[in-house]
PDB file of C-alpha atoms in Angstrom:
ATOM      1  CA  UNK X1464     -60.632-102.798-197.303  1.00 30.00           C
ATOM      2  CA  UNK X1465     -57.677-100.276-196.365  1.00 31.00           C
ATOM      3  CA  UNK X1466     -54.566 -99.941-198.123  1.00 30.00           C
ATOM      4  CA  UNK X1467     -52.318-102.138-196.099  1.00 30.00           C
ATOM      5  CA  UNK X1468     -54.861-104.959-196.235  1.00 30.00           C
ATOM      6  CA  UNK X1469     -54.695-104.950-200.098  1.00 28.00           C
ATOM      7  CA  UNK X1470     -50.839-104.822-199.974  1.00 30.00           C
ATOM      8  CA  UNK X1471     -49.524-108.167-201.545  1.00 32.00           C
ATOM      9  CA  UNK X1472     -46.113-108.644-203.254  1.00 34.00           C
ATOM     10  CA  UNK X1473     -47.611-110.367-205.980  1.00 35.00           C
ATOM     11  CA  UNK X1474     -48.064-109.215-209.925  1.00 33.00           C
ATOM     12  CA  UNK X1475     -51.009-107.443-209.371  1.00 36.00           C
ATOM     13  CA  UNK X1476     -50.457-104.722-207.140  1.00 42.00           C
ATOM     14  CA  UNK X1477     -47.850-102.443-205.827  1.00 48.00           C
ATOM     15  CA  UNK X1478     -46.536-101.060-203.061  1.00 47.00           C
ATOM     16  CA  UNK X1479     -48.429 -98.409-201.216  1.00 48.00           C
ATOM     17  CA  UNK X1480     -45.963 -95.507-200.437  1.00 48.00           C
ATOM     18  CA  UNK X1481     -47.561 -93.668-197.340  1.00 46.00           C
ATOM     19  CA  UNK X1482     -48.347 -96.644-195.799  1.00 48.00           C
ATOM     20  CA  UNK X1483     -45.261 -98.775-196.453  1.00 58.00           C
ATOM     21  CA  UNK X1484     -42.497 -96.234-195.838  1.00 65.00           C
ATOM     22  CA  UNK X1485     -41.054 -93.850-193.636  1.00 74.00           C
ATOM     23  CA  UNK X1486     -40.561 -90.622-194.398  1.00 89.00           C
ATOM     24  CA  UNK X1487     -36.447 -91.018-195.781  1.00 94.00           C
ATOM     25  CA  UNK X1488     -37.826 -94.300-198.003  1.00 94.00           C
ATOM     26  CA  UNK X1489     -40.974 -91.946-199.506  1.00 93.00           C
ATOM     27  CA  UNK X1490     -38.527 -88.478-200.311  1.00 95.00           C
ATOM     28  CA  UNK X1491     -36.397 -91.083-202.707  1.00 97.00           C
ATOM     29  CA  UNK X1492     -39.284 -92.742-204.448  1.00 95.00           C
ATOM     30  CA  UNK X1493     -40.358 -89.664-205.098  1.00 95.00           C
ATOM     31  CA  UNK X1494     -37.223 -88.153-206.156  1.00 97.00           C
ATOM     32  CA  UNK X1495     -36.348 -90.730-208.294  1.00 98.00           C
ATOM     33  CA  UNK X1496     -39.670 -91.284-209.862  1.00 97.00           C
ATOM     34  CA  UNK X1497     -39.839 -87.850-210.868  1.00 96.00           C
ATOM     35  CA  UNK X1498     -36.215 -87.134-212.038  1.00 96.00           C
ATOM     36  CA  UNK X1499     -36.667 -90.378-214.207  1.00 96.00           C
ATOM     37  CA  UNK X1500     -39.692 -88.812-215.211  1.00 95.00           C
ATOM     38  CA  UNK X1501     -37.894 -85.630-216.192  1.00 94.00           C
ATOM     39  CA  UNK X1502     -34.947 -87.348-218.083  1.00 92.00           C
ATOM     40  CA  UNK X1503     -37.582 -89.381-219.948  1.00 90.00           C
ATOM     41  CA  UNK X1504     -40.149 -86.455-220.933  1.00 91.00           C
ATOM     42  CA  UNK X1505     -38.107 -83.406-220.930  1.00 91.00           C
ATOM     43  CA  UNK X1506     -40.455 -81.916-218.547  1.00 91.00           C
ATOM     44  CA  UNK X1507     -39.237 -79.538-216.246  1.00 92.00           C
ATOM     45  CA  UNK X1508     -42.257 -79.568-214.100  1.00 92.00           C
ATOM     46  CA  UNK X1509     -41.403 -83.445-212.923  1.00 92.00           C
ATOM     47  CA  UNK X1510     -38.112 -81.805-211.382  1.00 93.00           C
ATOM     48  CA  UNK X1511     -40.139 -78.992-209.703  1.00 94.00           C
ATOM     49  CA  UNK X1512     -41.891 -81.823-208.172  1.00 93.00           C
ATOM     50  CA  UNK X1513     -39.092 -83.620-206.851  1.00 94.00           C
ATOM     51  CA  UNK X1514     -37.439 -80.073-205.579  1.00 95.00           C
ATOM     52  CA  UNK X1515     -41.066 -78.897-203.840  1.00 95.00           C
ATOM     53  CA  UNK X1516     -40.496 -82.461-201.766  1.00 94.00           C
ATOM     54  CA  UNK X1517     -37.143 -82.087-200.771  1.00 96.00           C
ATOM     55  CA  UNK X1518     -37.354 -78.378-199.782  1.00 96.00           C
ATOM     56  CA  UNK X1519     -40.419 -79.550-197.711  1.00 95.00           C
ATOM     57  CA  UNK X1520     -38.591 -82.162-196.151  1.00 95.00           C
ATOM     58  CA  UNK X1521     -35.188 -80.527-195.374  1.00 97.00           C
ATOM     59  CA  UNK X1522     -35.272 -76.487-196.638  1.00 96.00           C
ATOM     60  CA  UNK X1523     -34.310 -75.198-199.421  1.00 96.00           C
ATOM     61  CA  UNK X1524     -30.530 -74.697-198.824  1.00 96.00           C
ATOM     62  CA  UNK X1525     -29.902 -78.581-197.949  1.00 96.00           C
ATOM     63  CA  UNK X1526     -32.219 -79.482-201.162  1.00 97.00           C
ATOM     64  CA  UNK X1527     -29.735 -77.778-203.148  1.00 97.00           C
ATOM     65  CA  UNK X1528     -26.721 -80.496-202.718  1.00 97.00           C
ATOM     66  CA  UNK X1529     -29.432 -83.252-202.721  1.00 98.00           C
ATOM     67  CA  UNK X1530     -30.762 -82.099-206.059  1.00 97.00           C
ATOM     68  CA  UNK X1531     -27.217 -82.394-207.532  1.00 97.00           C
ATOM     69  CA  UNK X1532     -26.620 -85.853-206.286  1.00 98.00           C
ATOM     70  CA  UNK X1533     -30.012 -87.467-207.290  1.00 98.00           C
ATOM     71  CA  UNK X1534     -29.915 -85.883-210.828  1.00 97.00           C
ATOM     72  CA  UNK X1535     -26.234 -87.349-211.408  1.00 98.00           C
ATOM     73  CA  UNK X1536     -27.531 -90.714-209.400  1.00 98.00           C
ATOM     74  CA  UNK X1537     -30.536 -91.066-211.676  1.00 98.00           C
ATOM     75  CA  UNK X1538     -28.970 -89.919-214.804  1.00 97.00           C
ATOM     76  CA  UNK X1539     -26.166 -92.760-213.954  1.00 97.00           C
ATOM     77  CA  UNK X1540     -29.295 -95.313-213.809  1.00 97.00           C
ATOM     78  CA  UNK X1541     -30.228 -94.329-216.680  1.00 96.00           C
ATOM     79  CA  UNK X1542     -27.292 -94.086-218.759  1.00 95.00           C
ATOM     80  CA  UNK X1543     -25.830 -97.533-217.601  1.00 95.00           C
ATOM     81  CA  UNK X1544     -29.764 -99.404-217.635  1.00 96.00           C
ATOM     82  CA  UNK X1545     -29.575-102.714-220.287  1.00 96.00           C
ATOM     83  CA  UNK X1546     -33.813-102.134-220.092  1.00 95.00           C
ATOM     84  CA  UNK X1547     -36.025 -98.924-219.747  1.00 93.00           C
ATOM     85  CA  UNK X1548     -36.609 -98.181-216.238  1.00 95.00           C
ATOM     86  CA  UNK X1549     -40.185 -97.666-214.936  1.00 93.00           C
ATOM     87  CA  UNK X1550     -41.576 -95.305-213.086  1.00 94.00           C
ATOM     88  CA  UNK X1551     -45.108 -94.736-211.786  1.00 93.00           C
ATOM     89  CA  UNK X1552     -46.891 -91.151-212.649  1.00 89.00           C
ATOM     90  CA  UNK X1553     -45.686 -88.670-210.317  1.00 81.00           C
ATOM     91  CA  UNK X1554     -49.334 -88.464-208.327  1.00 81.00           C
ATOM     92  CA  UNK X1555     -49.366 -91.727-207.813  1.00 87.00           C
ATOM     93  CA  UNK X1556     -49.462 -92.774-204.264  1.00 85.00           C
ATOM     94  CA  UNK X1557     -47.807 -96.316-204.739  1.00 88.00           C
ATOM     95  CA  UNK X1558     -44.364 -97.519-205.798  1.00 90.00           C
ATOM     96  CA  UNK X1559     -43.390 -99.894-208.592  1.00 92.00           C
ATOM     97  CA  UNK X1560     -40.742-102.279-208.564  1.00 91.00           C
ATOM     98  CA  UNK X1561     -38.016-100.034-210.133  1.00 94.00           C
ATOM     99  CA  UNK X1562     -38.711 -97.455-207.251  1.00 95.00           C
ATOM    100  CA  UNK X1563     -38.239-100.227-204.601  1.00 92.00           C
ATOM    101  CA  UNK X1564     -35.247-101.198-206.016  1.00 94.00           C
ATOM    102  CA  UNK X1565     -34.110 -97.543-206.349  1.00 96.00           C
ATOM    103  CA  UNK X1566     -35.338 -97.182-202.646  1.00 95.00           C
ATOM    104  CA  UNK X1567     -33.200-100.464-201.512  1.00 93.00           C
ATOM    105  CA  UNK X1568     -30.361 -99.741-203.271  1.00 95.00           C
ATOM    106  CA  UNK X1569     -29.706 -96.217-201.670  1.00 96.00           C
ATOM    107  CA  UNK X1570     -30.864 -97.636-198.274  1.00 94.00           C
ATOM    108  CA  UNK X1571     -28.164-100.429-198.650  1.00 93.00           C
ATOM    109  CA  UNK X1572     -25.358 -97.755-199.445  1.00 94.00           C
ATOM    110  CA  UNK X1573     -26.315 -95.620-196.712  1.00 95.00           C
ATOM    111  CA  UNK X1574     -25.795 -98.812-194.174  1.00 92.00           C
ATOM    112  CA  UNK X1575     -22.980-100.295-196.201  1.00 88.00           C
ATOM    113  CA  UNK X1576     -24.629-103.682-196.552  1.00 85.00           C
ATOM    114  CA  UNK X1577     -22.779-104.255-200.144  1.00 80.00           C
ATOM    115  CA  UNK X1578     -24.407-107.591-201.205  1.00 82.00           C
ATOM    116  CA  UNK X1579     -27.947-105.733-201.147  1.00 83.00           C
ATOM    117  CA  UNK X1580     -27.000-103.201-203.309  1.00 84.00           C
ATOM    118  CA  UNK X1581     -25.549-104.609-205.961  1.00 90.00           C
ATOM    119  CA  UNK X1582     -28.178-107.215-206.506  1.00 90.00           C
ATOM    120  CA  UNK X1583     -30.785-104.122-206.315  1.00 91.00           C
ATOM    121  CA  UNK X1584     -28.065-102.569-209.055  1.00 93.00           C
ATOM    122  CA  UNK X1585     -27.955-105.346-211.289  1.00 94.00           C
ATOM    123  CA  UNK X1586     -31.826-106.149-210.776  1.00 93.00           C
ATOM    124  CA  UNK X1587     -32.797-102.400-211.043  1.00 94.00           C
ATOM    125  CA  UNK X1588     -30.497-102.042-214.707  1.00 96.00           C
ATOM    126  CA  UNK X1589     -30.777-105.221-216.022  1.00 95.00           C
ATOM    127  CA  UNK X1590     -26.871-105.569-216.324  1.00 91.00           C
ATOM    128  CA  UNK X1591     -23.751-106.572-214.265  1.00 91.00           C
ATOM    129  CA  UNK X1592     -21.782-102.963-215.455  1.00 93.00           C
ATOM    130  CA  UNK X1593     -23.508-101.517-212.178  1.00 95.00           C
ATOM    131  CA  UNK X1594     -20.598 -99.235-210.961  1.00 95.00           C
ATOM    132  CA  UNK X1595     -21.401 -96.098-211.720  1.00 96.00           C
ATOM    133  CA  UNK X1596     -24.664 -96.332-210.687  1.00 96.00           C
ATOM    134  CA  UNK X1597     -23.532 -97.740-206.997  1.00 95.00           C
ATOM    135  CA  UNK X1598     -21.430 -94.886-206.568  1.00 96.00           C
ATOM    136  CA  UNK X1599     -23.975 -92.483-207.649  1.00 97.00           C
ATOM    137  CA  UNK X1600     -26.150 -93.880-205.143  1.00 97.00           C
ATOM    138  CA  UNK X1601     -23.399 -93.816-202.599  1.00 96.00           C
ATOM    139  CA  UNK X1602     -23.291 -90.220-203.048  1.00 97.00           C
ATOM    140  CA  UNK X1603     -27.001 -89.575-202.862  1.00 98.00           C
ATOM    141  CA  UNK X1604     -27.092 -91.868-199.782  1.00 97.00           C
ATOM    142  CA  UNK X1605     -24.580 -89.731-198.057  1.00 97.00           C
ATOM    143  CA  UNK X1606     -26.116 -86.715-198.999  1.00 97.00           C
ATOM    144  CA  UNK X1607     -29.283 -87.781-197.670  1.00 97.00           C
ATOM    145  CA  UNK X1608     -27.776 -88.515-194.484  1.00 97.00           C
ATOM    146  CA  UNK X1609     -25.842 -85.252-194.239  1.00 96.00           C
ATOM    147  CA  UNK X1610     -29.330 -84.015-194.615  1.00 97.00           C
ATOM    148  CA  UNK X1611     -30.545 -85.890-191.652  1.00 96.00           C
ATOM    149  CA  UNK X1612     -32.769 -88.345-193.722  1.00 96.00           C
ATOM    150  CA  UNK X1613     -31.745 -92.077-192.593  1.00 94.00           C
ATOM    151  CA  UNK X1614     -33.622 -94.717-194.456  1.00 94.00           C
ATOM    152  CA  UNK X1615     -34.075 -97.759-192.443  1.00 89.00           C
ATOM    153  CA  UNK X1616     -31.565-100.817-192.365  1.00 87.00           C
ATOM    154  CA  UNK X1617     -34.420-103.537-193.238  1.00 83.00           C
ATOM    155  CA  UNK X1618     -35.385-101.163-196.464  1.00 85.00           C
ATOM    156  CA  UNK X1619     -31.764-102.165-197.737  1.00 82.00           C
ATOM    157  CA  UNK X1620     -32.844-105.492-198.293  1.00 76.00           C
ATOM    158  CA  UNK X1621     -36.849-104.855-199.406  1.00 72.00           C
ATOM    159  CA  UNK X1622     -35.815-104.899-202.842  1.00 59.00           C
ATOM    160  CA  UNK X1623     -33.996-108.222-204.112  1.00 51.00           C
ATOM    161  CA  UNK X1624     -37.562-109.499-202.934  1.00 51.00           C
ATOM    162  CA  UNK X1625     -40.190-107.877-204.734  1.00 45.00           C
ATOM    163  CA  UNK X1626     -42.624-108.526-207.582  1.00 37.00           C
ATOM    164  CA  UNK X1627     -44.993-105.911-208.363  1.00 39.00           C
ATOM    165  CA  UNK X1628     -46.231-104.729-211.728  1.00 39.00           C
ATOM    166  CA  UNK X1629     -45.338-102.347-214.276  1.00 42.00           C
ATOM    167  CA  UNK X1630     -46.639 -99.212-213.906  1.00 44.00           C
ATOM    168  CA  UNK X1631     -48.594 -99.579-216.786  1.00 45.00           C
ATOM    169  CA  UNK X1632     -50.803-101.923-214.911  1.00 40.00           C
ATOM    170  CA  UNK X1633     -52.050 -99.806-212.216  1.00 43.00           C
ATOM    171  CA  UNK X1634     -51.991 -96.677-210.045  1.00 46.00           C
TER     172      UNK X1634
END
């Protein structure tokens, strides 16, 4: 059984990142997973991670400007979260609920659809004080796009939807 046939939104499973997402979609997973990661452990080698991606994807000089606006986007998630965000490990070729709502919400700013990202917000930090982390998001989003990585319209609204597990659960 491949991949895609074992993809189910239900509590045991999650989302398999190469086969689910586009290229744009996969480079913020990432990014966020591991800059979470980072903030959480204090391990420098989860933000080498995310910059290795990004200066894959787009070159070194336009990772610079989207390093800055995913550190202050994630630290903003972080800072305003009611509940600890999750994160899978950083090898680990799925996504978790948190990084589909991370995913969704930056996809929604980047097409303006405002209703999908603040539920993705609010269900991503567990709280209605959301601001901050919109318009860190907003930021990123435009960022990305400057950088010629458009995530897809229909990703904007992936999010409000899903129910996967914890990363605890699996891999």
């Amino acid at each position: 059984m491949s991949e895609i046939d074992t993809f189910k939104l239900g509590r045991d499973t999650a989302i398999p990142a190469a086969a689910m997402f586009p290229a744009a979609e996969r480079l913020v997973g990432v990014g966020f997973r591991c800059w979470l990661q980072g903030f959480q452990t204090s391990d420098i080698g989860c933000w080498e991670v995310a910059w290795h991606e990004f200066s894959k994807a787009v070159g070194p000089r336009a990772a610079k400007p989207l390093m800055t606006e995913l550190a202050c986007w994630v630290r903003a998630v972080q800072d305003t979260a009611e509940r600890r965000i999750e994160v899978f490990p950083a090898q680990c070729a799925r996504f978790c609920r948190d990084e589909c709502l991370a995913i969704s919400m930056v996809a929604a700013c980047q097409h303006s659809t405002c209703p999908a990202f603040k539920a993705c917000a609010i269900a991503l930090l567990g709280s209605d004080d959301v601001e901050e982390a919109i318009e860190g998001a907003d930021s990123f989003a435009r960022c990305l796009r400057d950088a010629g990585q458009l995530l897809s319209p229909g990703t904007a609204f992936m999010g409000a939807g899903l129910v996967v597990p914890s990363p605890r659960s699996l891999c």
